[in-house]
């Protein structure tokens, strides 16, 4: 079995009109055994920046801790939060530093730049960065997630519509994945607040 | 970058939860409905309960193609047997036919089957046939990857001579626990009840399966 499908994850991020949404499933499992159903794979970096990490969960957690550490230092020195685009490149660099012994994690970065424009990017396990204007996904069932997102994404969606779209894409995507699911959490980031919702889904 | 694309080289496996119980007057067979190719759910509404003849059904787990092939051969042998005998086959004989196939071809097959049915001599009976071809007769049996999560539950809650309704509740409860914890089991619950009157199929949609831990109440998950 591939190291990337040892734990299982499904993460979808989408851009709307002056808002972004990012969501993940809640399953934590070891190969085919499910251990808990309350493990989100999306982490907050600051109010306008969220990071989703799929792959081996231990590496996802460690990467998150290392990046929080870097961001805290940045905040102390710069006296402001890091821009999402800067964070994306920081993460890409941090992953490439481990080119020949990588973190087995694939990140998706979603946030709002200081001027309010949505920012989305994704990377592979060694930091090859790719930005997108529409959506970014990662997980153990990328084909299912891509299919759903390509069909359902439209430009200039508002926060409520964006939430619905991400929710449906995520849920229908992970319903065909044996290793992801068991609930979902979705964060919608707008310029004044973040609305986080937990979804009740099939628990199989 | 994940390399588990569904393809013809990855075997289609029914990581599965299957269970059969005897009750006062017959047997109930129950199964989940998920078939996976790697971690892709190839079929989420699979029917794993296959008739061998009118009064004997089998639950299939393991390699989908192997179990389908065995069921096909045994259906043929039973039809032949019944034509020769002029009478309904006994559950034990049907189970023995399945066992012979599994045992004689053990090097090539990956099949775990449960054969259950009703005949007028022995009433409701359940026979479990595991990987190498061992056949065991028990009042209830469960198999498949999901069965490991419900051994304790079944040992505690099974009773002799349950009513049909209690037995159905037992089967559906056991299956939904297995489906919750085993990633390779899920979908909907299919059951077949076999009594003197014949076989009756039932289907419980995923949305109608009552919740287990994790769904009843959960604090807001915060990133």
Short mmCIF file of C-alpha atoms in Angstrom, two decimals:
data_model
loop_
_atom_site.label_atom_id
_atom_site.label_comp_id
_atom_site.label_asym_id
_atom_site.label_seq_id
_atom_site.Cartn_x
_atom_site.Cartn_y
_atom_site.Cartn_z
CA UNK A 1 0.00 0.00 0.00
CA UNK A 2 1.24 3.50 -0.82
CA UNK A 3 2.43 5.63 2.09
CA UNK A 4 0.09 8.37 0.86
CA UNK A 5 -2.95 6.17 1.38
CA UNK A 6 -1.99 4.89 4.82
CA UNK A 7 -4.29 7.31 6.63
CA UNK A 8 -6.68 8.71 3.99
CA UNK A 9 -7.95 12.25 3.41
CA UNK A 10 -10.13 14.39 1.14
CA UNK A 11 -9.56 18.14 0.92
CA UNK A 12 -11.29 20.67 -1.33
CA UNK A 13 -10.63 24.41 -1.53
CA UNK A 14 -12.52 26.82 -3.79
CA UNK A 15 -12.44 30.52 -4.59
CA UNK A 16 -15.52 32.69 -4.81
CA UNK A 17 -16.23 36.41 -5.01
CA UNK A 18 -13.96 37.91 -2.36
CA UNK A 19 -14.16 34.72 -0.34
CA UNK A 20 -12.54 31.29 -0.19
CA UNK A 21 -13.72 28.04 1.32
CA UNK A 22 -11.69 25.03 2.35
CA UNK A 23 -12.97 21.76 3.74
CA UNK A 24 -11.78 18.31 4.67
CA UNK A 25 -13.18 15.01 5.81
CA UNK A 26 -12.88 13.96 9.44
CA UNK A 27 -11.73 10.36 9.28
CA UNK A 28 -8.61 9.19 11.01
CA UNK A 29 -7.77 5.62 10.15
CA UNK A 30 -4.92 3.20 9.83
CA UNK A 31 -5.27 1.48 6.47
CA UNK A 32 -8.72 -0.09 6.52
CA UNK A 33 -9.47 0.44 10.22
CA UNK A 34 -11.20 3.66 11.25
CA UNK A 35 -9.97 5.02 14.56
CA UNK A 36 -11.79 8.35 15.07
CA UNK A 37 -14.23 10.58 13.21
CA UNK A 38 -13.17 13.96 14.60
CA UNK A 39 -9.80 14.64 12.95
CA UNK A 40 -9.90 17.60 10.59
CA UNK A 41 -7.09 17.96 8.08
CA UNK A 42 -7.49 21.69 7.65
CA UNK A 43 -5.51 23.90 10.00
CA UNK A 44 -5.77 27.62 10.69
CA UNK A 45 -2.62 29.65 10.27
CA UNK A 46 -4.26 33.03 10.81
CA UNK A 47 -7.70 34.57 10.33
CA UNK A 48 -7.33 34.84 6.56
CA UNK A 49 -5.17 31.79 5.90
CA UNK A 50 -5.98 28.11 6.18
CA UNK A 51 -3.85 25.13 5.26
CA UNK A 52 -5.12 21.71 4.25
CA UNK A 53 -2.73 18.75 4.40
CA UNK A 54 -3.37 15.28 3.02
CA UNK A 55 -1.12 12.25 3.06
CA UNK A 56 0.53 10.68 6.08
CA UNK A 57 -1.13 12.27 9.09
CA UNK A 58 1.97 12.35 11.27
CA UNK A 59 3.81 14.36 8.61
CA UNK A 60 0.77 16.62 8.14
CA UNK A 61 0.71 17.36 11.87
CA UNK A 62 4.47 17.96 12.04
CA UNK A 63 4.42 20.25 9.02
CA UNK A 64 1.56 22.23 10.55
CA UNK A 65 3.50 22.63 13.80
CA UNK A 66 6.66 23.74 11.98
CA UNK A 67 4.74 26.26 9.89
CA UNK A 68 2.93 27.68 12.89
CA UNK A 69 6.35 28.15 14.49
CA UNK A 70 7.66 29.97 11.38
CA UNK A 71 4.55 32.12 11.17
CA UNK A 72 4.71 33.08 14.85
CA UNK A 73 8.31 34.25 14.38
CA UNK A 74 7.31 36.13 11.24
CA UNK A 75 4.51 37.90 13.13
CA UNK A 76 6.87 38.97 15.88
CA UNK A 77 9.39 40.38 13.43
CA UNK A 78 7.07 41.85 10.76
CA UNK A 79 4.27 42.84 13.17
CA UNK A 80 1.67 41.54 10.74
CA UNK A 81 0.23 38.28 9.46
CA UNK A 82 1.91 36.57 6.51
CA UNK A 83 0.27 36.97 3.12
CA UNK A 84 -1.12 33.70 1.74
CA UNK A 85 1.04 33.94 -1.40
CA UNK A 86 4.15 34.38 0.75
CA UNK A 87 3.08 31.46 2.93
CA UNK A 88 2.64 29.28 -0.13
CA UNK A 89 6.19 29.92 -1.22
CA UNK A 90 7.50 29.44 2.31
CA UNK A 91 5.83 26.05 2.41
CA UNK A 92 7.14 25.13 -1.04
CA UNK A 93 10.66 25.97 0.09
CA UNK A 94 10.25 24.05 3.35
CA UNK A 95 9.15 20.96 1.42
CA UNK A 96 11.96 21.15 -1.13
CA UNK A 97 14.52 21.40 1.68
CA UNK A 98 13.60 17.78 2.29
CA UNK A 99 13.87 16.81 -1.39
CA UNK A 100 15.52 13.43 -0.76
CA UNK A 101 13.65 12.49 2.39
CA UNK A 102 10.34 14.28 1.97
CA UNK A 103 7.35 14.89 4.20
CA UNK A 104 4.67 12.54 2.87
CA UNK A 105 2.09 15.30 2.77
CA UNK A 106 0.43 17.24 -0.04
CA UNK A 107 -0.75 20.70 0.97
CA UNK A 108 -3.48 23.02 -0.22
CA UNK A 109 -3.26 26.68 0.85
CA UNK A 110 -6.41 28.82 0.87
CA UNK A 111 -6.65 32.43 2.00
CA UNK A 112 -7.46 36.05 1.28
CA UNK A 113 -4.69 38.42 0.29
CA UNK A 114 -4.57 41.78 2.15
CA UNK A 115 -6.50 43.45 -0.70
CA UNK A 116 -9.31 40.86 -0.44
CA UNK A 117 -8.53 38.76 -3.49
CA UNK A 118 -8.79 35.00 -2.96
CA UNK A 119 -5.58 32.99 -3.05
CA UNK A 120 -5.42 29.24 -3.73
CA UNK A 121 -2.41 27.06 -4.30
CA UNK A 122 -1.45 23.42 -4.03
CA UNK A 123 1.78 21.49 -3.96
CA UNK A 124 3.08 18.01 -4.35
CA UNK A 125 5.10 16.29 -1.67
CA UNK A 126 8.36 18.04 -2.64
CA UNK A 127 6.96 21.52 -3.03
CA UNK A 128 6.13 22.02 -6.70
CA UNK A 129 3.72 24.92 -6.37
CA UNK A 130 0.73 25.54 -8.61
CA UNK A 131 -1.72 28.40 -8.08
CA UNK A 132 -5.33 28.29 -9.25
CA UNK A 133 -8.17 30.73 -9.64
CA UNK A 134 -10.94 28.17 -9.23
CA UNK A 135 -10.26 25.21 -6.96
CA UNK A 136 -7.54 23.02 -5.48
CA UNK A 137 -7.92 19.48 -4.20
CA UNK A 138 -5.79 16.80 -2.59
CA UNK A 139 -6.46 13.44 -1.03
CA UNK A 140 -6.63 9.70 -1.55
CA UNK A 141 -9.29 9.93 -4.23
CA UNK A 142 -8.24 12.85 -6.41
CA UNK A 143 -10.12 11.66 -9.50
CA UNK A 144 -13.45 11.74 -7.69
CA UNK A 145 -12.76 15.19 -6.25
CA UNK A 146 -11.56 16.66 -9.56
CA UNK A 147 -14.61 15.34 -11.35
CA UNK A 148 -16.98 16.92 -8.86
CA UNK A 149 -15.15 20.26 -8.75
CA UNK A 150 -14.85 20.61 -12.51
CA UNK A 151 -18.58 20.07 -12.90
CA UNK A 152 -19.79 22.24 -10.06
CA UNK A 153 -17.45 25.22 -9.83
CA UNK A 154 -18.60 28.54 -11.26
CA UNK A 155 -16.93 31.94 -11.00
CA UNK A 156 -18.04 34.65 -8.55
CA UNK A 157 -19.95 32.54 -6.05
CA UNK A 158 -20.96 34.20 -2.78
CA UNK A 159 -20.05 32.73 0.64
CA UNK A 160 -23.26 30.71 1.05
CA UNK A 161 -23.20 29.28 -2.46
CA UNK A 162 -19.49 28.54 -2.14
CA UNK A 163 -20.12 26.60 1.06
CA UNK A 164 -22.82 24.52 -0.62
CA UNK A 165 -20.60 23.79 -3.61
CA UNK A 166 -17.57 22.78 -1.54
CA UNK A 167 -19.80 20.65 0.68
CA UNK A 168 -21.37 18.77 -2.22
CA UNK A 169 -18.07 18.28 -4.06
CA UNK A 170 -16.35 17.04 -0.92
CA UNK A 171 -19.15 14.71 0.13
CA UNK A 172 -19.82 13.19 -3.26
CA UNK A 173 -16.08 12.90 -3.84
CA UNK A 174 -15.32 11.05 -0.63
CA UNK A 175 -18.40 8.84 -0.84
CA UNK A 176 -16.47 6.91 -3.49
CA UNK A 177 -13.32 6.74 -1.38
CA UNK A 178 -13.04 3.96 1.15
CA UNK A 179 -10.38 5.86 3.13
CA UNK A 180 -12.01 9.28 3.50
CA UNK A 181 -15.26 10.52 4.92
CA UNK A 182 -16.96 9.94 8.25
CA UNK A 183 -17.99 13.60 8.53
CA UNK A 184 -16.63 16.85 7.13
CA UNK A 185 -15.67 20.35 8.26
CA UNK A 186 -15.78 23.40 5.99
CA UNK A 187 -14.43 26.91 6.66
CA UNK A 188 -15.66 29.85 4.61
CA UNK A 189 -13.30 32.82 4.83
CA UNK A 190 -14.59 36.28 4.05
CA UNK A 191 -13.00 39.64 4.75
CA UNK A 192 -14.66 40.10 8.14
CA UNK A 193 -15.19 36.59 9.47
CA UNK A 194 -14.70 32.87 9.11
CA UNK A 195 -17.74 30.58 9.29
CA UNK A 196 -16.89 27.00 10.18
CA UNK A 197 -19.47 24.26 9.79
CA UNK A 198 -19.33 20.57 10.56
CA UNK A 199 -21.31 18.30 8.27
CA UNK A 200 -23.15 15.15 9.23
CA UNK A 201 -22.44 12.62 6.52
CA UNK A 202 -22.60 8.86 5.98
CA UNK A 203 -20.44 7.17 8.56
CA UNK A 204 -19.15 4.35 6.42
CA UNK B 1 0.59 11.51 -6.78
CA UNK B 2 -1.23 8.68 -5.13
CA UNK B 3 -0.65 5.64 -7.30
CA UNK B 4 -3.71 3.57 -6.48
CA UNK B 5 -5.61 4.21 -9.69
CA UNK B 6 -8.37 1.69 -10.32
CA UNK B 7 -7.16 -0.65 -13.05
CA UNK B 8 -7.61 -4.15 -14.27
CA UNK B 9 -4.47 -5.25 -12.44
CA UNK B 10 -5.73 -4.33 -8.95
CA UNK B 11 -7.94 -7.21 -7.87
CA UNK B 12 -11.53 -6.34 -7.11
CA UNK B 13 -12.01 -7.30 -3.51
CA UNK B 14 -15.05 -7.37 -1.34
CA UNK B 15 -13.59 -6.11 1.89
CA UNK B 16 -16.84 -6.89 3.48
CA UNK B 17 -19.08 -7.41 6.44
CA UNK B 18 -21.32 -10.45 6.18
CA UNK B 19 -23.34 -12.18 8.87
CA UNK B 20 -25.86 -15.00 9.07
CA UNK B 21 -27.93 -15.97 12.12
CA UNK B 22 -30.42 -18.72 12.83
CA UNK B 23 -33.65 -17.79 14.58
CA UNK B 24 -36.77 -19.61 15.62
CA UNK B 25 -38.09 -20.68 12.21
CA UNK B 26 -35.30 -19.91 9.78
CA UNK B 27 -32.16 -17.90 9.03
CA UNK B 28 -31.37 -14.29 8.22
CA UNK B 29 -28.42 -13.42 6.01
CA UNK B 30 -27.11 -9.86 6.00
CA UNK B 31 -24.38 -8.03 4.09
CA UNK B 32 -23.07 -4.55 3.36
CA UNK B 33 -22.89 -3.33 -0.24
CA UNK B 34 -19.35 -2.05 -0.87
CA UNK B 35 -16.86 -3.39 -3.44
CA UNK B 36 -13.44 -1.73 -3.56
CA UNK B 37 -10.58 -1.68 -6.05
CA UNK B 38 -7.74 -0.46 -3.88
CA UNK B 39 -9.43 2.41 -2.10
CA UNK B 40 -11.81 3.32 -4.92
CA UNK B 41 -15.34 2.21 -4.24
CA UNK B 42 -16.12 0.41 -7.47
CA UNK B 43 -19.66 -0.49 -6.51
CA UNK B 44 -21.54 0.99 -3.56
CA UNK B 45 -24.73 -1.00 -4.02
CA UNK B 46 -23.30 -4.50 -4.48
CA UNK B 47 -25.46 -7.51 -3.83
CA UNK B 48 -23.32 -9.99 -1.93
CA UNK B 49 -26.16 -12.37 -1.15
CA UNK B 50 -26.39 -14.90 -3.95
CA UNK B 51 -28.97 -17.66 -4.27
CA UNK B 52 -27.64 -21.18 -4.71
CA UNK B 53 -31.18 -22.53 -4.94
CA UNK B 54 -34.62 -21.57 -3.60
CA UNK B 55 -33.92 -22.47 0.01
CA UNK B 56 -30.14 -21.90 0.28
CA UNK B 57 -28.31 -18.63 -0.20
CA UNK B 58 -24.64 -17.74 0.15
CA UNK B 59 -22.85 -14.65 1.43
CA UNK B 60 -19.66 -13.83 -0.47
CA UNK B 61 -16.45 -12.20 0.79
CA UNK B 62 -12.91 -12.05 -0.59
CA UNK B 63 -12.18 -11.86 -4.28
CA UNK B 64 -15.34 -10.90 -6.16
CA UNK B 65 -14.51 -12.94 -9.25
CA UNK B 66 -13.56 -16.07 -7.27
CA UNK B 67 -16.77 -16.06 -5.25
CA UNK B 68 -18.91 -15.37 -8.31
CA UNK B 69 -17.27 -18.30 -10.08
CA UNK B 70 -17.80 -20.67 -7.12
CA UNK B 71 -21.44 -19.62 -6.79
CA UNK B 72 -21.99 -20.22 -10.49
CA UNK B 73 -20.55 -23.76 -10.37
CA UNK B 74 -22.44 -24.67 -7.19
CA UNK B 75 -25.75 -23.39 -8.60
CA UNK B 76 -25.21 -25.79 -11.50
CA UNK B 77 -24.29 -28.76 -9.27
CA UNK B 78 -27.30 -28.15 -7.02
CA UNK B 79 -29.67 -27.98 -9.99
CA UNK B 80 -28.26 -31.30 -11.16
CA UNK B 81 -28.51 -32.82 -7.68
CA UNK B 82 -32.12 -31.72 -7.23
CA UNK B 83 -33.08 -33.13 -10.62
CA UNK B 84 -31.51 -36.47 -9.67
CA UNK B 85 -32.94 -36.58 -6.13
CA UNK B 86 -36.35 -35.19 -7.03
CA UNK B 87 -36.34 -33.27 -3.77
CA UNK B 88 -35.11 -29.98 -2.32
CA UNK B 89 -31.42 -30.10 -1.40
CA UNK B 90 -30.44 -29.96 2.27
CA UNK B 91 -28.47 -26.94 3.46
CA UNK B 92 -25.67 -29.23 4.63
CA UNK B 93 -25.25 -30.80 1.20
CA UNK B 94 -25.24 -27.40 -0.50
CA UNK B 95 -22.62 -26.17 1.96
CA UNK B 96 -20.53 -29.27 1.33
CA UNK B 97 -20.56 -28.58 -2.40
CA UNK B 98 -19.24 -25.07 -1.74
CA UNK B 99 -16.65 -26.47 0.62
CA UNK B 100 -15.41 -28.99 -1.97
CA UNK B 101 -14.86 -26.18 -4.49
CA UNK B 102 -13.02 -24.05 -1.92
CA UNK B 103 -10.89 -26.93 -0.60
CA UNK B 104 -9.96 -28.52 -3.93
CA UNK B 105 -8.92 -25.20 -5.43
CA UNK B 106 -7.40 -23.67 -2.34
CA UNK B 107 -4.16 -22.65 -4.05
CA UNK B 108 -5.98 -20.49 -6.57
CA UNK B 109 -8.91 -19.03 -4.68
CA UNK B 110 -9.40 -16.26 -2.17
CA UNK B 111 -12.94 -16.80 -1.01
CA UNK B 112 -14.68 -16.70 2.35
CA UNK B 113 -18.29 -17.80 2.09
CA UNK B 114 -21.17 -18.30 4.46
CA UNK B 115 -23.85 -20.72 3.28
CA UNK B 116 -27.21 -20.48 5.04
CA UNK B 117 -30.70 -21.74 4.36
CA UNK B 118 -33.72 -23.67 5.54
CA UNK B 119 -34.69 -27.29 4.96
CA UNK B 120 -37.42 -29.39 6.49
CA UNK B 121 -35.03 -31.80 8.22
CA UNK B 122 -32.77 -29.40 10.09
CA UNK B 123 -34.62 -26.09 10.01
CA UNK B 124 -32.49 -22.97 9.68
CA UNK B 125 -28.76 -23.68 9.43
CA UNK B 126 -25.60 -21.64 8.97
CA UNK B 127 -22.30 -23.00 7.64
CA UNK B 128 -19.15 -20.90 7.43
CA UNK B 129 -16.49 -21.83 4.86
CA UNK B 130 -13.19 -20.06 5.40
CA UNK B 131 -10.19 -19.50 3.12
CA UNK B 132 -8.65 -22.98 3.04
CA UNK B 133 -11.95 -24.81 2.80
CA UNK B 134 -12.75 -25.44 6.48
CA UNK B 135 -16.47 -25.81 7.00
CA UNK B 136 -18.00 -25.16 10.41
CA UNK B 137 -21.64 -25.34 11.43
CA UNK B 138 -22.59 -22.69 13.96
CA UNK B 139 -25.81 -21.00 15.13
CA UNK B 140 -24.50 -17.74 13.73
CA UNK B 141 -21.47 -16.72 11.73
CA UNK B 142 -19.80 -13.58 10.47
CA UNK B 143 -17.01 -13.06 8.00
CA UNK B 144 -15.18 -10.47 5.95
CA UNK B 145 -12.84 -7.69 7.00
CA UNK B 146 -15.58 -5.89 8.93
CA UNK B 147 -16.48 -8.93 11.00
CA UNK B 148 -13.45 -8.47 13.26
CA UNK B 149 -15.08 -5.36 14.76
CA UNK B 150 -18.26 -7.13 15.78
CA UNK B 151 -17.09 -10.41 17.32
CA UNK B 152 -17.55 -9.05 20.82
CA UNK B 153 -20.91 -7.49 20.03
CA UNK B 154 -22.26 -10.66 18.44
CA UNK B 155 -21.02 -12.91 21.25
CA UNK B 156 -22.75 -10.72 23.80
CA UNK B 157 -26.07 -10.03 22.08
CA UNK B 158 -26.88 -13.24 20.21
CA UNK B 159 -29.57 -15.39 21.83
CA UNK B 160 -30.90 -18.81 20.89
CA UNK B 161 -34.35 -18.99 19.26
CA UNK B 162 -34.84 -15.27 18.71
CA UNK B 163 -37.94 -14.07 16.93
CA UNK B 164 -37.58 -12.99 13.30
CA UNK B 165 -37.86 -9.33 14.29
CA UNK B 166 -35.20 -9.61 17.00
CA UNK B 167 -32.89 -11.49 14.67
CA UNK B 168 -33.32 -8.80 11.99
CA UNK B 169 -32.49 -6.11 14.52
CA UNK B 170 -29.44 -8.07 15.64
CA UNK B 171 -28.20 -8.42 12.05
CA UNK B 172 -28.71 -4.77 11.13
CA UNK B 173 -27.12 -3.53 14.35
CA UNK B 174 -24.08 -5.75 13.87
CA UNK B 175 -23.69 -4.67 10.26
CA UNK B 176 -23.91 -0.99 10.94
CA UNK B 177 -21.16 -1.19 13.56
CA UNK B 178 -18.98 -3.13 11.14
CA UNK B 179 -19.73 -0.64 8.36
CA UNK B 180 -18.83 2.29 10.59
CA UNK B 181 -15.41 1.05 11.63
CA UNK B 182 -14.27 -0.91 8.58
CA UNK B 183 -13.37 1.36 5.67
CA UNK B 184 -13.89 -1.43 3.16
CA UNK B 185 -17.50 -2.01 4.27
CA UNK B 186 -20.34 0.40 3.75
CA UNK B 187 -23.22 1.50 1.56
CA UNK B 188 -26.55 -0.06 2.37
CA UNK B 189 -27.65 -3.19 4.21
CA UNK B 190 -29.14 -6.06 2.24
CA UNK B 191 -30.80 -8.99 4.00
CA UNK B 192 -32.45 -12.23 2.98
CA UNK B 193 -34.76 -14.09 5.37
CA UNK B 194 -35.25 -17.80 4.60
CA UNK B 195 -38.05 -19.76 6.27
CA UNK B 196 -40.32 -22.66 5.38
CA UNK B 197 -42.30 -20.18 3.30
CA UNK B 198 -39.31 -19.33 1.12
CA UNK B 199 -36.82 -16.48 0.80
CA UNK B 200 -37.60 -12.80 1.31
CA UNK B 201 -35.26 -9.95 0.38
CA UNK B 202 -35.00 -6.67 2.21
CA UNK B 203 -33.01 -3.52 1.61
CA UNK B 204 -32.12 -0.78 4.09
CA UNK B 205 -30.86 2.42 2.48
CA UNK B 206 -27.73 4.06 3.85
CA UNK B 207 -29.69 7.09 4.95
CA UNK B 208 -32.08 4.93 6.96
CA UNK B 209 -29.37 3.17 8.93
CA UNK B 210 -29.50 4.57 12.48
CA UNK B 211 -26.45 6.52 13.66
CA UNK B 212 -23.63 5.13 15.74
CA UNK B 213 -21.13 6.97 17.95
CA UNK B 214 -19.91 10.12 16.28
CA UNK B 215 -23.22 11.02 14.73
CA UNK B 216 -25.39 11.36 17.79
CA UNK B 217 -23.86 14.57 19.05
CA UNK B 218 -20.61 16.23 18.32
CA UNK B 219 -19.07 19.45 19.55
CA UNK B 220 -18.19 21.90 16.85
CA UNK B 221 -14.90 20.82 15.34
CA UNK B 222 -12.55 23.78 15.27
CA UNK B 223 -9.38 23.92 13.19
#
